[in-house]
Amino acid sequence: MPAVHSSAPGKIILFGEHAVVYGRAAIAIPVLHRKASAYVMAAPSSPAGQVIIDAPDIKLQTTLENLKPEDPFSVLFSLLQKELQIANFPALKIRIKSDIPIASGLGSGTAVSVAAIRAMGLFLGKPFSNAQVSAMAFEVEKIYHGTPSGIDNTVITYAKPIYYVKGQEPETVEIAGGLDFLIASSGIASATSDIVAAVRKAKELQPAHYEYLFDEIGKISKLGKKALRQGDTADIGELMNRNHKLLTQLGVSSDKLERMISAANQAGASGSKLSGAGIGGNIISLVPHAYIGAVEQAVLSAGAAETIVTSTE
Ligand code: PMV
């Protein structure tokens, strides 16, 4: 069997985080120049059925049988076995490389899953459809996130901007014109499942208020889809600012994120918001091309740990 390779991008949420968990619309875009890659090759000198996992970026070099059953790779290979209806894999080696920052809201774990699932399908001569890849990556994501909405596995599988509502076919969003987004990391890890649980608790105390906030966020995602299709940067920026205010009302912002967002907008961003679960994690700003350097400097001065510029095609 010839060696095969597959890759998958990082991702960032542009509109609708948290509300998407409760059935409202959200939009996520791929971060195309950061990716996870999987290489699968035969290992003819290994014992029959042995799967070697070689993932230097996460310091993992082992065989499948040595992993705990709850390890994401164990879960992933069990899903592959079930989907392909095979009892054993041929002796093989899977090598994983990734330049997506880990545990930073950019979907690194999911990108590894998507790349590995696709490469395994190709290697075994049974290429998977996007729907199959996304569904398997979703099952693996549950290990990290408990009750994920499904937006991460969807945008990373399709590698296109996605308008997503839980339980519905994802819609790709063709963005008019090239837009530049600056992603700035707060340097504080964002524990998605804890923050999602905190929002759930707060919602139980004030259900009507939270439903109202989720509705408003869902409306912004809908307007955002239209503005992105028209390439209307003033509207997109304004919607990002409004979405951020609503996220603040949900209780998922923090002083550091607020400082970074003010700095970005003062330095010329068209709009900014926190992205992902919040508290720590990232902010995302839409930035006119000429201002990228200035906005980057401003967020770094406001305490950002790292910046990434991602441009739509
Ligand atoms: O922290 P991230 O980028 O994985 O995003 C979490 C997004 C939430 O809407 C808060 C949760 C979800 O499952 O969609």
XYZ file of C-alpha atoms in Angstrom, residues 105-240:
136
model
C -9.212 27.610 20.545
C -7.818 27.081 17.053
C -9.071 23.516 16.730
C -5.698 21.752 16.851
C -7.077 18.454 18.239
C -9.914 18.361 15.741
C -7.591 19.180 12.831
C -5.390 16.233 13.849
C -8.469 13.977 13.942
C -9.696 15.127 10.524
C -6.266 14.718 8.904
C -5.772 11.275 10.498
C -9.263 9.997 9.567
C -8.890 11.140 5.942
C -5.368 9.712 5.600
C -6.461 6.363 7.074
C -9.419 6.161 4.664
C -7.121 6.872 1.714
C -4.471 4.418 2.899
C -7.009 1.620 3.269
C -8.495 2.370 -0.165
C -11.816 3.589 1.299
C -11.820 7.393 1.069
C -14.420 8.908 3.394
C -16.999 11.556 2.492
C -16.867 14.904 4.306
C -19.973 13.887 6.269
C -18.248 10.680 7.468
C -15.032 12.518 8.384
C -16.930 15.241 10.249
C -19.089 12.729 12.163
C -16.063 10.720 13.334
C -14.123 13.884 14.297
C -17.188 14.994 16.291
C -17.116 11.753 18.319
C -13.437 12.324 19.140
C -14.106 15.965 20.056
C -16.583 14.851 22.694
C -13.608 13.545 24.696
C -12.190 17.075 24.976
C -15.381 19.125 25.144
C -18.164 16.944 26.546
C -21.056 18.482 24.613
C -19.582 20.252 21.595
C -21.954 22.006 19.201
C -20.270 20.382 16.181
C -19.080 23.635 14.579
C -15.345 22.849 14.969
C -15.383 19.470 13.220
C -17.617 20.912 10.483
C -15.492 23.944 9.549
C -12.253 21.970 9.792
C -13.590 19.137 7.619
C -14.994 21.424 4.915
C -12.058 23.896 5.145
C -14.394 26.709 4.088
C -16.275 29.442 5.968
C -19.341 27.709 7.407
C -22.732 28.932 8.575
C -23.729 26.324 11.111
C -26.877 25.421 13.005
C -26.778 22.240 15.106
C -28.629 19.400 13.406
C -28.811 21.125 10.004
C -26.743 20.695 6.824
C -23.811 23.153 7.085
C -23.906 26.023 4.568
C -20.654 27.273 3.058
C -20.310 31.049 2.971
C -18.509 32.509 -0.042
C -16.918 35.705 1.257
C -16.805 38.530 -1.290
C -13.322 40.084 -1.539
C -10.333 39.092 0.540
C -10.712 39.982 4.204
C -7.869 40.082 6.716
C -8.566 38.880 10.221
C -6.106 39.261 13.051
C -6.300 36.586 15.735
C -4.631 37.521 19.003
C -4.117 35.024 21.789
C -4.533 36.202 25.383
C -1.965 33.602 26.432
C -4.534 32.290 28.941
C -5.834 28.788 28.238
C -9.587 28.717 27.759
C -11.188 25.644 29.339
C -14.081 25.278 26.902
C -16.045 22.598 28.768
C -15.821 24.505 32.101
C -16.941 27.776 30.517
C -19.785 26.073 28.604
C -20.864 24.514 31.941
C -20.731 27.916 33.686
C -22.936 29.454 30.977
C -25.378 26.554 31.369
C -25.567 27.185 35.126
C -26.104 30.917 34.642
C -28.823 30.156 32.086
C -30.617 27.928 34.587
C -30.781 30.893 36.998
C -31.967 33.402 34.383
C -33.474 31.369 31.537
C -35.435 34.160 29.828
C -32.470 36.546 29.838
C -30.099 33.941 28.415
C -32.576 32.846 25.737
C -32.862 36.518 24.765
C -29.063 36.875 24.530
C -28.776 33.671 22.463
C -31.533 34.895 20.127
C -29.748 38.204 19.623
C -26.459 36.401 18.895
C -28.232 34.094 16.429
C -29.624 37.146 14.610
C -26.101 38.579 14.353
C -24.841 35.339 12.750
C -27.624 35.596 10.159
C -26.778 39.239 9.395
C -23.097 38.295 9.428
C -23.659 35.687 6.705
C -25.209 38.368 4.473
C -22.502 40.938 5.217
C -19.739 38.383 4.508
C -21.329 37.406 1.184
C -21.420 41.095 0.247
C -17.902 41.737 1.566
C -19.319 44.673 3.537
C -16.469 45.323 5.971
C -18.194 48.146 7.883
C -21.192 45.894 8.586
C -19.043 42.859 9.478
C -16.982 44.935 11.927
C -20.086 46.450 13.531
C -21.657 42.988 13.902
C -18.462 41.670 15.527
